[in-house]
mmCIF file of C-alpha atoms in Angstrom:
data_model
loop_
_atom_site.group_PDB
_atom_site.id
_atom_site.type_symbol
_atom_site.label_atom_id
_atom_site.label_comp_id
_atom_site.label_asym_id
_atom_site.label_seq_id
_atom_site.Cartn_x
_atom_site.Cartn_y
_atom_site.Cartn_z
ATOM 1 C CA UNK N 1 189.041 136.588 -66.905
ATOM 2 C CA UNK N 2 191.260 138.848 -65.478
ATOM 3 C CA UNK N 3 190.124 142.817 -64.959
ATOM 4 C CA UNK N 4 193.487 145.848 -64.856
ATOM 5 C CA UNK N 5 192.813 147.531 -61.944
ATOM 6 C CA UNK N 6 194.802 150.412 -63.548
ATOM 7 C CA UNK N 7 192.325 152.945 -64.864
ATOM 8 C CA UNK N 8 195.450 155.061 -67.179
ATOM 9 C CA UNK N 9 197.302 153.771 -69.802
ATOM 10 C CA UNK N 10 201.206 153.116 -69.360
ATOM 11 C CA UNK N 11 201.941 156.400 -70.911
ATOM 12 C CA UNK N 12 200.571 158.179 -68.183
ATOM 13 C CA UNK N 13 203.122 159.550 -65.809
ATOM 14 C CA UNK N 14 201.354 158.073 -62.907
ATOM 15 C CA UNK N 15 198.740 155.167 -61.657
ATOM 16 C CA UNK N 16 194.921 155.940 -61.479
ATOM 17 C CA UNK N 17 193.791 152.535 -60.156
ATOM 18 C CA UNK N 18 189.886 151.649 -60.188
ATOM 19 C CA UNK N 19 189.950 151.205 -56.533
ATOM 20 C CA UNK N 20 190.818 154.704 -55.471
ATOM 21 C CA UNK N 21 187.944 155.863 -58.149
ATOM 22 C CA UNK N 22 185.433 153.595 -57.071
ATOM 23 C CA UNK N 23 185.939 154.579 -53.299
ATOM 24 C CA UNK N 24 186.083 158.413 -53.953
ATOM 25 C CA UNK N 25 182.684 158.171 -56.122
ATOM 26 C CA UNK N 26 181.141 156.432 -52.748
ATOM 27 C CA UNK N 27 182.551 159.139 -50.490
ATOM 28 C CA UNK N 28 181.162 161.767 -52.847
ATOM 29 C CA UNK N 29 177.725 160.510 -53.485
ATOM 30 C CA UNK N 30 177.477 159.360 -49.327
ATOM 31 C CA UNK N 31 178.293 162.789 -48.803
ATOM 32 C CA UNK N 32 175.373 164.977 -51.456
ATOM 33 C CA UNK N 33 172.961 162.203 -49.671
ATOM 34 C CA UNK N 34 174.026 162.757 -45.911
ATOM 35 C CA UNK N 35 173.476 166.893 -46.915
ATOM 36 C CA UNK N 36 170.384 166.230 -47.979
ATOM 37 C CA UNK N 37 169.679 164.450 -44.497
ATOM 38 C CA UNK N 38 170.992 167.320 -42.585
ATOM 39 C CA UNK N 39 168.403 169.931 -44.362
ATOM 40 C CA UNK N 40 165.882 167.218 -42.235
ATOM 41 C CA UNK N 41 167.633 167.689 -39.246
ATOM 42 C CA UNK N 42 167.939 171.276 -38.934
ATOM 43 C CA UNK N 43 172.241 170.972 -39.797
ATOM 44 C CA UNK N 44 173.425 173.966 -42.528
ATOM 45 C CA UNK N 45 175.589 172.476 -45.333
ATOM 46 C CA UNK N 46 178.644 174.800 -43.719
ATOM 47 C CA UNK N 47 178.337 172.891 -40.560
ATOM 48 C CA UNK N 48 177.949 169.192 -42.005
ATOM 49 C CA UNK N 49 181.066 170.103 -44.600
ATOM 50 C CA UNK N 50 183.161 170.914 -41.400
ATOM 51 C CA UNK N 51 182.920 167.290 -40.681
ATOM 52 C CA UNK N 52 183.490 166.223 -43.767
ATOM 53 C CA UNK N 53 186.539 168.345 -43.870
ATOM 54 C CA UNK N 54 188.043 167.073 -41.174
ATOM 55 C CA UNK N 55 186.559 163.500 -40.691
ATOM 56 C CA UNK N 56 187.544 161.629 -44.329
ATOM 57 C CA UNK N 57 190.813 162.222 -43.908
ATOM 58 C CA UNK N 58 191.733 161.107 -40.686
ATOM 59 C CA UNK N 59 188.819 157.980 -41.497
ATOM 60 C CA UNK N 60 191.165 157.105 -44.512
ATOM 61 C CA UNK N 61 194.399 157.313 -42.814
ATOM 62 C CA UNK N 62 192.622 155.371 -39.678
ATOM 63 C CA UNK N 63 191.393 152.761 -42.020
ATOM 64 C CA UNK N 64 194.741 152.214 -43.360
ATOM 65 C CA UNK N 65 196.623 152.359 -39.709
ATOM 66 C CA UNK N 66 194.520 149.813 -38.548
ATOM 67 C CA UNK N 67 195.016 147.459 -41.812
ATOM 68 C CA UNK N 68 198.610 147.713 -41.517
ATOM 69 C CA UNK N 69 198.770 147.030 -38.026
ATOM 70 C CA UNK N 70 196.868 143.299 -38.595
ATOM 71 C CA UNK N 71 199.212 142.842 -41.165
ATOM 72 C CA UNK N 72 202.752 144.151 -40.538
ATOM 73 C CA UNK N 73 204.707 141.179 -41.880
ATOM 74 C CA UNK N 74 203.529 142.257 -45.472
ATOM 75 C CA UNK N 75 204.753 146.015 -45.209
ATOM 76 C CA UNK N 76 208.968 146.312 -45.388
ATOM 77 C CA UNK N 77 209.165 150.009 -45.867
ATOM 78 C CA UNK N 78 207.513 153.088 -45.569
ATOM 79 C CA UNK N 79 206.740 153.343 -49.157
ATOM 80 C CA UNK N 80 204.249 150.432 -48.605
ATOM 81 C CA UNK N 81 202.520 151.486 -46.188
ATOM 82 C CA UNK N 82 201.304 154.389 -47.978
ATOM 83 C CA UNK N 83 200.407 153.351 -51.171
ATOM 84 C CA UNK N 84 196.489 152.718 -50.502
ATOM 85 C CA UNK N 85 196.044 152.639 -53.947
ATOM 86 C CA UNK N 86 197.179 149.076 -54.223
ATOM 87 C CA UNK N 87 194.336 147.909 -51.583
ATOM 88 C CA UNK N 88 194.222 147.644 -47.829
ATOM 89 C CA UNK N 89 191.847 149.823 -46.054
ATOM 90 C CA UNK N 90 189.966 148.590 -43.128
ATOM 91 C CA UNK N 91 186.317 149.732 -43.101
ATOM 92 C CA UNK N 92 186.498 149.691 -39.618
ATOM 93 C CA UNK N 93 189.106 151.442 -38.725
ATOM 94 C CA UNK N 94 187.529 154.136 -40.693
ATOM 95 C CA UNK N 95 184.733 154.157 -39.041
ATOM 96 C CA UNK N 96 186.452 154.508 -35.456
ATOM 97 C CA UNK N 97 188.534 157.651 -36.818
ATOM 98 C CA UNK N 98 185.929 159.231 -38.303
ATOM 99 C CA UNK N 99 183.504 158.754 -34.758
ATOM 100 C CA UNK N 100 186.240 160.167 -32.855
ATOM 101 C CA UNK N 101 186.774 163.436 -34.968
ATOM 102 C CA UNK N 102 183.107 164.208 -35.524
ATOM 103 C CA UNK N 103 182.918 163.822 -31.436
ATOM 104 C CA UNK N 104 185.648 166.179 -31.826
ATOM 105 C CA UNK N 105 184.204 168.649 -34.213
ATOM 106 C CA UNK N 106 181.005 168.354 -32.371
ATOM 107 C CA UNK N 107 182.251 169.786 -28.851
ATOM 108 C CA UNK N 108 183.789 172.401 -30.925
ATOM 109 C CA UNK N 109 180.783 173.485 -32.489
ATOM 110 C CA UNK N 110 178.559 172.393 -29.413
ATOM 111 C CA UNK N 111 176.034 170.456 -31.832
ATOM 112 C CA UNK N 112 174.238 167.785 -31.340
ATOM 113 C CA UNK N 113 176.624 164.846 -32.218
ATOM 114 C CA UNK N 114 173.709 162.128 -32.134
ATOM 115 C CA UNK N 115 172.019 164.071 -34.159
ATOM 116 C CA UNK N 116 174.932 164.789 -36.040
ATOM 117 C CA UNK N 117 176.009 160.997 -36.924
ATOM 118 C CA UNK N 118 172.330 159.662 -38.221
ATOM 119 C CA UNK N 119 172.730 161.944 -40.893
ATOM 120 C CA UNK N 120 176.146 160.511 -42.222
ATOM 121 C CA UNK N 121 175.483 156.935 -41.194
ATOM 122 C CA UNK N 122 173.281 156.712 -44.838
ATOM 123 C CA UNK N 123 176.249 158.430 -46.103
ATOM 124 C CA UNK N 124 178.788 155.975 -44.761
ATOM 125 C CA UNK N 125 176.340 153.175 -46.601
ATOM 126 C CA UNK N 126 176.641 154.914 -49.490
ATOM 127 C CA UNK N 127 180.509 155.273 -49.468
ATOM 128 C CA UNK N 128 180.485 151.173 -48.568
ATOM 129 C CA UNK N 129 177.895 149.980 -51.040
ATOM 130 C CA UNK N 130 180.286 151.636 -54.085
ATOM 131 C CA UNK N 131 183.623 150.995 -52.051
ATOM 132 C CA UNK N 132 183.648 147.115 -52.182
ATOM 133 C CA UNK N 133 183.570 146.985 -56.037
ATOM 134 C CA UNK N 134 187.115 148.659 -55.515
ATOM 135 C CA UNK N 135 187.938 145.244 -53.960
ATOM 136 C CA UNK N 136 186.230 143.685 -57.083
ATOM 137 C CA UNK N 137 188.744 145.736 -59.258
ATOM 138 C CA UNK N 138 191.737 145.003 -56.994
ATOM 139 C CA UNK N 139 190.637 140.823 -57.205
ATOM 140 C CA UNK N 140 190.533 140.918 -53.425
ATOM 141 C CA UNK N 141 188.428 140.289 -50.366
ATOM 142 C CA UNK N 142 187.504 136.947 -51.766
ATOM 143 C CA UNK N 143 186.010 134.181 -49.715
ATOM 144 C CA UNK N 144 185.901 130.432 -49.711
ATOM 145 C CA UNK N 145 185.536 128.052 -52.394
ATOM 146 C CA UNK N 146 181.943 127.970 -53.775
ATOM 147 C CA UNK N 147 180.480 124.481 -54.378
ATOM 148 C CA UNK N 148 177.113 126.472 -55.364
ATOM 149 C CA UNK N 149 176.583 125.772 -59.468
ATOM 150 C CA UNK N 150 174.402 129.123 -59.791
ATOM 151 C CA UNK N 151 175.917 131.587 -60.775
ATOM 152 C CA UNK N 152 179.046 131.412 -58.335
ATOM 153 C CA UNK N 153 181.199 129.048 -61.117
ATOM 154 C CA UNK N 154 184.195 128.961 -62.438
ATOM 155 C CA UNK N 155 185.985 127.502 -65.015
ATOM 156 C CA UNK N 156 186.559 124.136 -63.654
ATOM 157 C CA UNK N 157 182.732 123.604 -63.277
ATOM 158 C CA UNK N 158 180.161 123.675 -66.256
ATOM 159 C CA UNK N 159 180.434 127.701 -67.271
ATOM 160 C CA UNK N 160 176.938 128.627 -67.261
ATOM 161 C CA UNK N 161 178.188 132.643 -66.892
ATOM 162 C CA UNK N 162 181.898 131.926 -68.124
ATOM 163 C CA UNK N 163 182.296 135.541 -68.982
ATOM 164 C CA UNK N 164 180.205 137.190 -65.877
ATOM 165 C CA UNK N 165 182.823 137.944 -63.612
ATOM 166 C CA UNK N 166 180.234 140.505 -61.806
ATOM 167 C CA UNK N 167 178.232 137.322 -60.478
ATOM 168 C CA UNK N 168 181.337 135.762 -59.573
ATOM 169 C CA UNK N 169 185.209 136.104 -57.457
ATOM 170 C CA UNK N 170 187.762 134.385 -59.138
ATOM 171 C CA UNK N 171 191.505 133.354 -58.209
ATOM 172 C CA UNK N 172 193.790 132.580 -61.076
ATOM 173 C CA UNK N 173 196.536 130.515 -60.724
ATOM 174 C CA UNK N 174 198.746 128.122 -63.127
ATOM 175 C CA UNK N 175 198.021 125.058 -61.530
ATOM 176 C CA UNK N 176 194.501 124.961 -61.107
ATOM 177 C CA UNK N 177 193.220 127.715 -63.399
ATOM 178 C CA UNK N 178 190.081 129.151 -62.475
ATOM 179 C CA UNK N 179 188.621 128.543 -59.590
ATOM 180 C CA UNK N 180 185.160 129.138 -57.490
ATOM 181 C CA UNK N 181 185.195 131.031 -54.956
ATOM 182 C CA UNK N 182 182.612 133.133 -52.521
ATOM 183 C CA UNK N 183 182.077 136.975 -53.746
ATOM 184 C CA UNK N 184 181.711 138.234 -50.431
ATOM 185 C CA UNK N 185 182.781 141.870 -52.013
ATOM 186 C CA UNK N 186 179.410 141.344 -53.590
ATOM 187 C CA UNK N 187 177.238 139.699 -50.793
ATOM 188 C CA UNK N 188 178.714 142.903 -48.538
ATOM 189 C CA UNK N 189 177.353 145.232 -51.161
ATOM 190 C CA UNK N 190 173.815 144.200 -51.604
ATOM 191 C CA UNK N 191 173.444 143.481 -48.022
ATOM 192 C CA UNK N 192 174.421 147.500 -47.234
ATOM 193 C CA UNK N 193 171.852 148.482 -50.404
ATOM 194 C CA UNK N 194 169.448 145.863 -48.217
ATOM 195 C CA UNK N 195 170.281 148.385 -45.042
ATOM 196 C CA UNK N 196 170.621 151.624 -46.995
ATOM 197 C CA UNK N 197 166.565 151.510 -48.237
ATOM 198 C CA UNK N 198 165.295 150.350 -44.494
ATOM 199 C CA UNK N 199 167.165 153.728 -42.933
ATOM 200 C CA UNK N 200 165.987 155.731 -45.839
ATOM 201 C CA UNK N 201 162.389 154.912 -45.476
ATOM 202 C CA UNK N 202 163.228 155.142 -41.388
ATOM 203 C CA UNK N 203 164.915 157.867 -41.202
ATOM 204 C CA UNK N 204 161.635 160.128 -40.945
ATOM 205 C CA UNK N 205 160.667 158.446 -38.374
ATOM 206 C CA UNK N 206 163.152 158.247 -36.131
ATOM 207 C CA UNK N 207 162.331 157.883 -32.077
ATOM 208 C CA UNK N 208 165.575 159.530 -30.805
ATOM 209 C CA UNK N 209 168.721 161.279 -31.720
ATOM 210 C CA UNK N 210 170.948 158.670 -32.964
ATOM 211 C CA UNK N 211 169.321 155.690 -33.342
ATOM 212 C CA UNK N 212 170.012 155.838 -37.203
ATOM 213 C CA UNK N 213 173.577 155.297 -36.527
ATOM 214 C CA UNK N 214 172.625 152.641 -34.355
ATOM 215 C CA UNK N 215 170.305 151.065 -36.702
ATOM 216 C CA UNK N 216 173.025 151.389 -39.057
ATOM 217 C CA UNK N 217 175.700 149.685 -36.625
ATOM 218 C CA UNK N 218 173.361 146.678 -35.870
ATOM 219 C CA UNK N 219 172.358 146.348 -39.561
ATOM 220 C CA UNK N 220 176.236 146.017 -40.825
ATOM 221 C CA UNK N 221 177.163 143.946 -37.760
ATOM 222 C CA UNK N 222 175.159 141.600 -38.541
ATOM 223 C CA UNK N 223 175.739 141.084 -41.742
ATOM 224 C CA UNK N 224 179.350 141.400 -41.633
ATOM 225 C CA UNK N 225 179.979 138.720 -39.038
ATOM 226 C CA UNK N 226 178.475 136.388 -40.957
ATOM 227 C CA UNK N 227 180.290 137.396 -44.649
ATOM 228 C CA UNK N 228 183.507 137.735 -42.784
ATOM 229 C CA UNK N 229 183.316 133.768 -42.396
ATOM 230 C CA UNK N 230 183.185 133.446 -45.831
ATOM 231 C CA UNK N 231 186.726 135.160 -46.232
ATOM 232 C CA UNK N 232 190.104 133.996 -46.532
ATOM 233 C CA UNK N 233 191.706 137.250 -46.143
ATOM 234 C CA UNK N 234 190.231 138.053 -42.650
ATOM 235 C CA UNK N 235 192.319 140.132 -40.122
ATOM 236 C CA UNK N 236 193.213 138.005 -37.389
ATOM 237 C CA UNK N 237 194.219 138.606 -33.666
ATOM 238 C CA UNK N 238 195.099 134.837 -32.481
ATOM 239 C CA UNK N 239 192.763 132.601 -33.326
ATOM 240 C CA UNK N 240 189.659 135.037 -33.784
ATOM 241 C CA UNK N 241 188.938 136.683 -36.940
ATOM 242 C CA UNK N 242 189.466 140.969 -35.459
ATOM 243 C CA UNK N 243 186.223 141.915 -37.370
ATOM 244 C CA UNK N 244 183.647 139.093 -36.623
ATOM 245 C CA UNK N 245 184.277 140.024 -33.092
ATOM 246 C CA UNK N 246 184.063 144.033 -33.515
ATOM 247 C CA UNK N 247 180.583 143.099 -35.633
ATOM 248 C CA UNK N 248 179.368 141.304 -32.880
ATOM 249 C CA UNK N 249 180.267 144.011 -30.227
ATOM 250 C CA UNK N 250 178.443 146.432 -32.841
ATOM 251 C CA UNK N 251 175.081 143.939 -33.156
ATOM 252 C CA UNK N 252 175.007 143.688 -29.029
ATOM 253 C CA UNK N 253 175.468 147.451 -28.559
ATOM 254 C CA UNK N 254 173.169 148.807 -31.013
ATOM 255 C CA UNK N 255 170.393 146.788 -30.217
ATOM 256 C CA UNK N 256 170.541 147.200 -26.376
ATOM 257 C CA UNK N 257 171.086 151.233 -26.904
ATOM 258 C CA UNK N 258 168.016 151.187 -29.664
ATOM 259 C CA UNK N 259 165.968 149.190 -26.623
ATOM 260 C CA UNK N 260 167.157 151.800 -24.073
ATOM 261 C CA UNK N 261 166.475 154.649 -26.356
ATOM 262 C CA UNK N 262 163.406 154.129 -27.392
ATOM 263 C CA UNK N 263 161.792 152.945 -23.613
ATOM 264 C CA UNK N 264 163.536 156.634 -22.621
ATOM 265 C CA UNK N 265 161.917 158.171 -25.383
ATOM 266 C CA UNK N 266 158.430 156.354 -25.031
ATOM 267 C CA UNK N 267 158.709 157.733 -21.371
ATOM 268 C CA UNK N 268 159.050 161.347 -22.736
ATOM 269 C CA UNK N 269 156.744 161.281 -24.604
ATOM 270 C CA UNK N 270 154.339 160.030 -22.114
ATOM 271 C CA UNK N 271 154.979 162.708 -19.407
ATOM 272 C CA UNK N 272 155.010 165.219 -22.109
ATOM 273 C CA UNK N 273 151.551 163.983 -23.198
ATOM 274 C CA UNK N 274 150.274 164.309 -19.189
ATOM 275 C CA UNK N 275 151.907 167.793 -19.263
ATOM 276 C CA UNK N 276 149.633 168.891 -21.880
ATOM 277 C CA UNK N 277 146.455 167.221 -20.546
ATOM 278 C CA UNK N 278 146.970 169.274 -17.482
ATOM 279 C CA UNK N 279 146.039 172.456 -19.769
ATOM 280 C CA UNK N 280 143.881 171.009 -22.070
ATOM 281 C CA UNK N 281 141.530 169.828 -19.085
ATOM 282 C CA UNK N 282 139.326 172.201 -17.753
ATOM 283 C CA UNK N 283 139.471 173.402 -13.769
ATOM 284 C CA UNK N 284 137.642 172.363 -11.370
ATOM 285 C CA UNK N 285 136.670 176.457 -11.420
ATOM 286 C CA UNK N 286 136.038 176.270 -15.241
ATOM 287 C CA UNK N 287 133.507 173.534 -14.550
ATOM 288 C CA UNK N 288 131.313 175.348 -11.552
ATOM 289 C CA UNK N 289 131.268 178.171 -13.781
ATOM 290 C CA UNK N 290 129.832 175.891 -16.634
#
């Protein structure tokens, strides 16, 4: 079954592809929740739309440097490189643009930054949960072959959900036909919905500035080091697969901070707690007077 990524008909005078729908909805609806989050931590909406402002674009021209630069033996002219529409955005390279320039932004406005990035962290979710069915649209970020019967088939097995190409990542070719394979554009997804309710629920309860983006960077890690295993179209730096090791950097790093953080933050809290108990005792005058 084969999907048109192209949204417009051929009498439009130009392409509106899926994918560049499907990841603008994400940024849109990551950015009304991460608002919402900043009412909680004391942020105005002016103030959190400065980042915004400046932040998504240089994330989605970051994303795209940092595709093209694991990949510059598909790109012969200019033309290509810029033409996002057709695929090719690195999540992670987004995400490294857009730290930078709210770090930048931040020092500018002297804000908080930690406080600052655990409220678009959710947002981020958001814009990734709804920005890998572009990939579904495009037919891309596919994995391995499947040998599972339920419900990751194709055509070549017994087609138990022939026509359910939601539940399933297809290649089409003419000498095999339809083939099995992984839908780790899927598996990506549910894991981030997985990660998106735990920091919602969290977030309230947070022990420290920042440890929702940290949560958030552990959470992904994790779960992207193993999907990216699955794929057959992973960036590659020798013989190491570039994002299995940057999820794996982001798994040891957020856990370690999220330890150091919250023993610094217990310790507050304690000497803040003997601070008080100095008032809330009475004297030693208080008591002869009793």
């Amino acid at each position: 079954m084969n999907i048109d990524p192209v949204v417009t008909p051929d009498s439009f005078p130009f392409e509106v592809r899926w994918y560049g729908l499907v990841i603008m909805l994400g940024m849109i609806l990551g950015v009304i929740y991460s608002l919402r989050k900043a009412k909680m931590s004391c942020i105005s909406t002016e103030d959190l739309l400065d980042y915004v402002l400046f932040a998504v674009p240089v994330g989605i021209i970051c994303a795209r440097l940092y595709y093209v630069l694991f990949n510059l033996s598909e790109y012969h002219s200019i033309g290509e490189v810029f033409a996002i529409w057709n695929g090719g955005l690195a999540i992670y390279g987004g995400i490294i643009g857009g730290f930078f320039t709210m770090l930048a932004v931040a020092k500018f406005k002297k804000m908080n930054f930690l406080s600052v990035i655990d409220c678009f962290a959710p947002g981020v979710m958001i814009g990734q949960i709804l920005g890998r069915w572009g990939n579904f649209f495009n037919a891309e970020a596919y994995g391995a072959l499947s040998h599972i019967s339920f419900p990751f088939i194709g055509d070549i097995a017994t087609p138990i959900f022939e026509n359910d190409y939601i539940f399933r990542m297809v290649i089409e070719n003419d000498r095999v036909g339809t083939i099995a394979v992984h839908p780790t554009f899927l598996y990506e997804s549910l894991w981030n919905v997985a990660g998106l309710l735990l920091i919602h629920f969290y977030f309230k309860n947070k022990k420290f500035n920042g440890e929702i983006a940290l949560i958030y960077a552990s959470w992904y890690g994790f779960g992207r080091f193993f999907i990216e295993g699955l794929r057959t179209d992973s960036l590659t730096q020798g013989a190491f697969r570039v994002s299995q090791m940057l999820a794996l950097a982001c798994v040891i790093a957020g856990i370690t901070l999220i330890i150091i953080g919250r023993q610094k933050a217990k310790s507050k809290a304690k000497e803040l707690d003997e601070y008080i108990s100095q008032f809330s005792e009475p004297s030693e005058i208080q008591k002869e007077n009793k």
